[in-house]
Short mmCIF file of C-alpha atoms and ligand atoms in Angstrom, two decimals:
data_model
loop_
_atom_site.label_atom_id
_atom_site.label_comp_id
_atom_site.label_asym_id
_atom_site.label_seq_id
_atom_site.Cartn_x
_atom_site.Cartn_y
_atom_site.Cartn_z
CA UNK A 24 4.12 -13.45 3.70
CA UNK A 25 2.37 -12.78 1.22
CA UNK A 26 -1.02 -11.75 2.01
CA UNK A 27 -3.82 -12.41 -0.54
CA UNK A 28 -7.31 -10.04 0.07
CA UNK A 29 -9.94 -12.43 -0.30
CA UNK A 30 -13.54 -10.92 -0.37
CA UNK A 31 -16.18 -10.04 -2.52
CA UNK A 32 -16.24 -5.92 -3.22
CA UNK A 33 -12.12 -6.89 -3.61
CA UNK A 34 -12.91 -8.64 -6.70
CA UNK A 35 -15.84 -6.30 -7.97
CA UNK A 36 -13.58 -3.42 -7.35
CA UNK A 37 -10.21 -4.49 -9.08
CA UNK A 38 -12.65 -5.96 -11.44
CA UNK A 39 -13.11 -1.96 -12.90
CA UNK A 40 -10.14 -1.22 -12.82
CA UNK A 41 -8.86 -3.12 -14.51
CA UNK A 42 -11.18 -2.66 -17.80
CA UNK A 43 -10.00 -0.02 -20.06
CA UNK A 44 -12.90 2.28 -20.63
CA UNK A 45 -13.02 2.90 -16.95
CA UNK A 46 -12.73 6.96 -16.33
CA UNK A 47 -10.45 8.50 -13.63
CA UNK A 48 -13.16 8.95 -11.46
CA UNK A 49 -14.89 6.22 -11.03
CA UNK A 50 -10.91 4.05 -11.37
CA UNK A 51 -10.48 6.41 -7.78
CA UNK A 52 -13.54 5.69 -6.12
CA UNK A 53 -13.36 1.78 -6.94
CA UNK A 54 -8.64 2.44 -5.87
CA UNK A 55 -10.71 3.90 -2.90
CA UNK A 56 -12.61 0.77 -2.01
CA UNK A 57 -10.12 -1.65 -2.42
CA UNK A 58 -7.37 0.18 -0.55
CA UNK A 59 -10.44 0.41 2.93
CA UNK A 60 -9.76 -3.43 1.99
CA UNK A 61 -6.60 -3.32 2.39
CA UNK A 62 -5.83 -0.89 5.82
CA UNK A 63 -8.16 -3.28 7.52
CA UNK A 64 -5.94 -6.42 6.50
CA UNK A 65 -2.61 -4.61 6.73
CA UNK A 66 -3.73 -3.50 10.06
CA UNK A 67 -5.51 -7.05 11.45
CA UNK A 68 -2.76 -7.40 13.81
CA UNK A 69 -2.59 -4.30 15.25
CA UNK A 70 -1.39 -4.61 19.50
CA UNK A 71 -3.37 -2.95 22.26
CA UNK A 72 -3.12 -1.57 25.02
CA UNK A 73 -5.94 -1.92 27.95
CA UNK A 74 -8.23 0.34 29.39
CA UNK A 75 -10.22 1.40 31.47
CA UNK A 76 -13.37 3.13 29.93
CA UNK A 77 -17.38 4.11 32.14
CA UNK A 78 -20.44 2.90 29.96
CA UNK A 79 -23.36 4.40 31.38
CA UNK A 80 -24.39 1.62 33.18
CA UNK A 81 -20.89 0.76 34.78
CA UNK A 82 -16.88 1.09 34.05
CA UNK A 83 -15.37 -1.37 31.13
CA UNK A 84 -11.70 -3.15 30.50
CA UNK A 85 -11.44 -2.52 27.08
CA UNK A 86 -8.60 -2.10 24.53
CA UNK A 87 -7.91 1.17 22.43
CA UNK A 88 -4.59 0.99 19.68
CA UNK A 89 -1.35 0.61 21.47
CA UNK A 90 0.93 1.05 18.60
CA UNK A 91 1.33 4.29 15.91
CA UNK A 92 0.74 3.68 12.53
CA UNK A 93 2.76 5.20 9.79
CA UNK A 94 2.15 4.65 5.87
CA UNK A 95 3.99 5.71 3.44
CA UNK A 96 2.52 6.19 -0.65
CA UNK A 97 5.70 5.73 -3.24
CA UNK A 98 4.86 8.94 -5.59
CA UNK A 99 2.89 9.50 -7.17
CA UNK A 100 0.70 6.00 -7.54
CA UNK A 101 0.74 5.58 -3.71
CA UNK A 102 -0.85 8.55 -3.19
CA UNK A 103 -4.16 6.94 -4.67
CA UNK A 104 -3.76 4.28 -1.43
CA UNK A 105 -3.46 7.29 1.14
CA UNK A 106 -6.99 8.21 2.08
CA UNK A 107 -8.53 4.72 2.75
CA UNK A 108 -5.43 4.92 5.89
CA UNK A 109 -6.53 7.82 7.07
CA UNK A 110 -10.00 7.42 7.24
CA UNK A 111 -9.57 4.82 8.63
CA UNK A 112 -6.76 6.33 11.35
CA UNK A 113 -7.09 9.49 11.59
CA UNK A 114 -4.29 10.13 13.62
CA UNK A 115 -1.82 8.10 11.20
CA UNK A 116 1.27 9.67 10.23
CA UNK A 117 1.99 10.38 6.78
CA UNK A 118 5.94 10.47 5.07
CA UNK A 119 6.88 10.64 1.27
CA UNK A 120 8.73 8.55 -1.11
CA UNK A 121 9.50 9.71 -4.48
CA UNK A 122 10.56 7.64 -7.11
CA UNK A 123 9.33 7.50 -10.76
CA UNK A 124 10.33 4.55 -13.35
CA UNK A 125 12.91 5.22 -16.22
CA UNK A 126 10.30 4.63 -19.08
CA UNK A 127 13.69 2.26 -21.21
CA UNK A 128 15.41 0.30 -18.24
CA UNK A 129 12.18 0.51 -15.47
CA UNK A 130 14.73 0.54 -13.36
CA UNK A 131 13.53 3.87 -10.59
CA UNK A 132 14.46 6.65 -10.10
CA UNK A 133 14.73 8.67 -6.29
CA UNK A 134 13.33 11.93 -6.58
CA UNK A 135 12.06 13.32 -3.04
CA UNK A 136 11.85 11.25 0.71
CA UNK A 137 10.22 12.80 3.55
CA UNK A 138 9.65 11.47 6.65
CA UNK A 139 8.23 11.38 10.14
CA UNK A 140 10.09 9.39 12.81
CA UNK A 141 9.84 5.58 12.04
CA UNK A 142 11.19 3.70 15.46
CA UNK A 143 8.99 2.10 17.94
CA UNK A 144 5.30 2.93 14.91
CA UNK A 145 3.93 -0.04 12.78
CA UNK A 146 4.93 1.77 9.20
CA UNK A 147 3.08 0.57 6.72
CA UNK A 148 4.56 1.07 2.55
CA UNK A 149 2.46 1.50 0.47
CA UNK A 150 2.03 1.62 -4.25
CA UNK A 151 -0.15 0.17 -6.02
CA UNK A 152 1.51 -1.65 -8.68
CA UNK A 153 4.44 -4.69 -7.55
CA UNK A 154 6.10 -5.27 -10.86
CA UNK A 155 9.78 -5.75 -10.92
CA UNK A 156 9.91 -5.25 -7.15
CA UNK A 157 13.21 -2.41 -8.06
CA UNK A 158 10.34 0.79 -6.74
CA UNK A 159 9.21 -1.54 -3.42
CA UNK A 160 12.64 -2.63 -2.88
CA UNK A 161 14.60 1.03 -2.91
CA UNK A 162 11.77 2.09 -0.71
CA UNK A 163 12.02 -0.48 1.98
CA UNK A 164 15.89 -0.22 1.94
CA UNK A 165 15.21 3.58 2.76
CA UNK A 166 12.56 2.53 5.46
CA UNK A 167 14.89 0.03 6.93
CA UNK A 168 17.81 2.49 7.07
CA UNK A 169 15.36 5.73 9.11
CA UNK A 170 14.73 2.93 11.53
CA UNK A 171 10.79 1.66 10.09
CA UNK A 172 11.75 -1.84 12.41
CA UNK A 173 7.95 -2.96 12.10
CA UNK A 174 7.93 -2.66 8.68
CA UNK A 175 5.00 -3.48 5.57
CA UNK A 176 4.21 -3.36 1.69
CA UNK A 177 0.72 -3.02 0.63
CA UNK A 178 0.17 -2.79 -2.76
CA UNK A 179 -3.49 -3.27 -5.32
CA UNK A 180 -2.13 -6.29 -7.93
CA UNK A 181 1.41 -7.76 -7.70
CA UNK A 182 2.64 -10.03 -9.70
CA UNK A 183 5.18 -13.04 -9.40
CA UNK A 184 8.86 -11.26 -10.19
CA UNK A 185 8.03 -8.14 -7.81
CA UNK A 186 6.66 -10.76 -4.59
CA UNK A 187 10.24 -12.61 -5.20
CA UNK A 188 12.62 -9.71 -5.37
CA UNK A 189 11.16 -8.14 -1.86
CA UNK A 190 10.69 -11.75 -0.47
CA UNK A 191 14.80 -11.69 -1.37
CA UNK A 192 15.87 -8.62 -0.15
CA UNK A 193 13.25 -8.40 2.91
CA UNK A 194 11.65 -12.24 3.74
CA UNK A 195 10.81 -10.37 6.86
CA UNK A 196 8.66 -7.36 5.73
CA UNK A 197 4.61 -8.95 4.78
CA UNK A 198 2.95 -7.96 1.71
CA UNK A 199 -0.30 -7.10 1.60
CA UNK A 200 -2.43 -7.09 -2.05
CA UNK A 201 -5.97 -7.81 -3.89
CA UNK A 202 -4.37 -9.70 -6.63
CA UNK A 203 -1.29 -11.93 -7.71
CA UNK A 204 -0.99 -11.40 -11.10
CA UNK A 205 0.12 -13.89 -14.54
CA UNK A 206 3.13 -12.02 -15.04
CA UNK A 207 5.74 -9.40 -15.84
CA UNK A 208 5.61 -7.98 -20.40
CA UNK A 209 8.71 -7.42 -21.62
CA UNK A 210 7.55 -3.94 -20.91
CA UNK A 211 7.99 -4.75 -17.32
CA UNK A 212 3.76 -3.45 -17.26
CA UNK A 213 1.78 -6.44 -15.29
CA UNK A 214 -0.16 -8.94 -17.23
CA UNK A 215 -3.04 -8.48 -17.01
CA UNK A 216 -2.86 -6.40 -15.19
CA UNK A 217 -4.42 -2.28 -15.08
CA UNK A 218 -2.50 -0.41 -17.40
CA UNK A 219 -0.30 2.28 -15.51
CA UNK A 220 -1.55 3.11 -12.05
CA UNK A 221 -0.78 6.49 -11.55
CA UNK A 222 -1.82 7.74 -14.97
CA UNK A 223 -4.80 6.32 -14.92
CA UNK A 224 -5.75 7.80 -11.81
CA UNK A 225 -5.13 11.28 -12.74
CA UNK A 226 -5.88 11.30 -15.86
CA UNK A 227 -2.78 11.95 -17.62
C1 LIG B 318 4.56 2.79 -10.93
C2 LIG B 318 3.96 1.80 -9.27
C3 LIG B 318 4.93 1.62 -9.07
C4 LIG B 318 6.22 1.18 -9.50
C5 LIG B 318 5.88 -0.60 -9.75
O1 LIG B 318 4.82 3.94 -10.39
O2 LIG B 318 3.18 3.37 -8.83
O3 LIG B 318 5.80 2.96 -8.64
O4 LIG B 318 5.83 1.38 -10.80
O5 LIG B 318 7.69 -0.95 -10.32
P1 LIG B 318 8.18 -1.54 -10.28
O6 LIG B 318 8.44 -3.00 -8.91
O7 LIG B 318 9.37 -1.63 -11.07
O8 LIG B 318 9.57 -0.97 -9.93
P2 LIG B 318 5.40 5.04 -11.45
O9 LIG B 318 7.72 4.49 -11.70
O10 LIG B 318 5.31 4.54 -13.35
O11 LIG B 318 5.36 6.28 -11.20
P3 LIG B 318 4.32 7.10 -10.79
O12 LIG B 318 3.47 6.57 -9.60
O13 LIG B 318 4.59 7.75 -10.54
O14 LIG B 318 3.64 6.53 -12.06
N1 LIG B 319 3.26 0.55 -13.20
C1 LIG B 319 2.23 0.99 -13.08
O1 LIG B 319 1.82 1.43 -13.04
N2 LIG B 319 1.64 -0.68 -13.52
C2 LIG B 319 2.69 -1.49 -14.18
O2 LIG B 319 1.45 -2.66 -15.12
C3 LIG B 319 3.39 -1.72 -13.79
C4 LIG B 319 3.92 -1.04 -12.92
#
């Protein structure tokens, strides 16, 4: 269920995101670029329904999107992946799940949750970094409890440990990522990774 994005623009932008000297403004722009590609990839199989329109010349039986879409960023860094979905799917609903890793234990603590109705809609949980997988598993648990059936996880960089944790708990949830990195370090940061995404996105 792991989908690794293959696109030259994704590779280019990801390299800039990894570079330690990329300033916040450029970091946000490159994150948006990769986010657009991930938004396209994660919605490739959205269902369609037939819809007739009239071209200037004749009637035409075409297709339109058949299913509502919900994007749920894991605060705070996940906010960096919301705008690409808004750009491509202006009708998308947005829910929020607030989780923060403790700096010592790397265990995520929940501090906020606000969700629209999830049943019958494609729910995309977005967070740039999948490290231990603790945050993603907590968020997916919550979304399932709140009625999400058609659920996917979208990240920018994944560690093998995080992919395994999500697969163990949510084996049917597809994971879309722009990169599968090597491993976690002792402080549970992704290697080579790009550092603390939230800090770099917001200049904190
Ligand atoms: C980061 C990241 C993920 C989490 C990944 O958030 O955005 O949510 O860590 O780590 P995990 O897979 O080990 O749970 P962080 O907790 O640093 O909070 P922030 O988004 O507020 O910066
Ligand atoms: N969160 C981040 O922002 N980066 C990592 O490498 C791991 C967790």
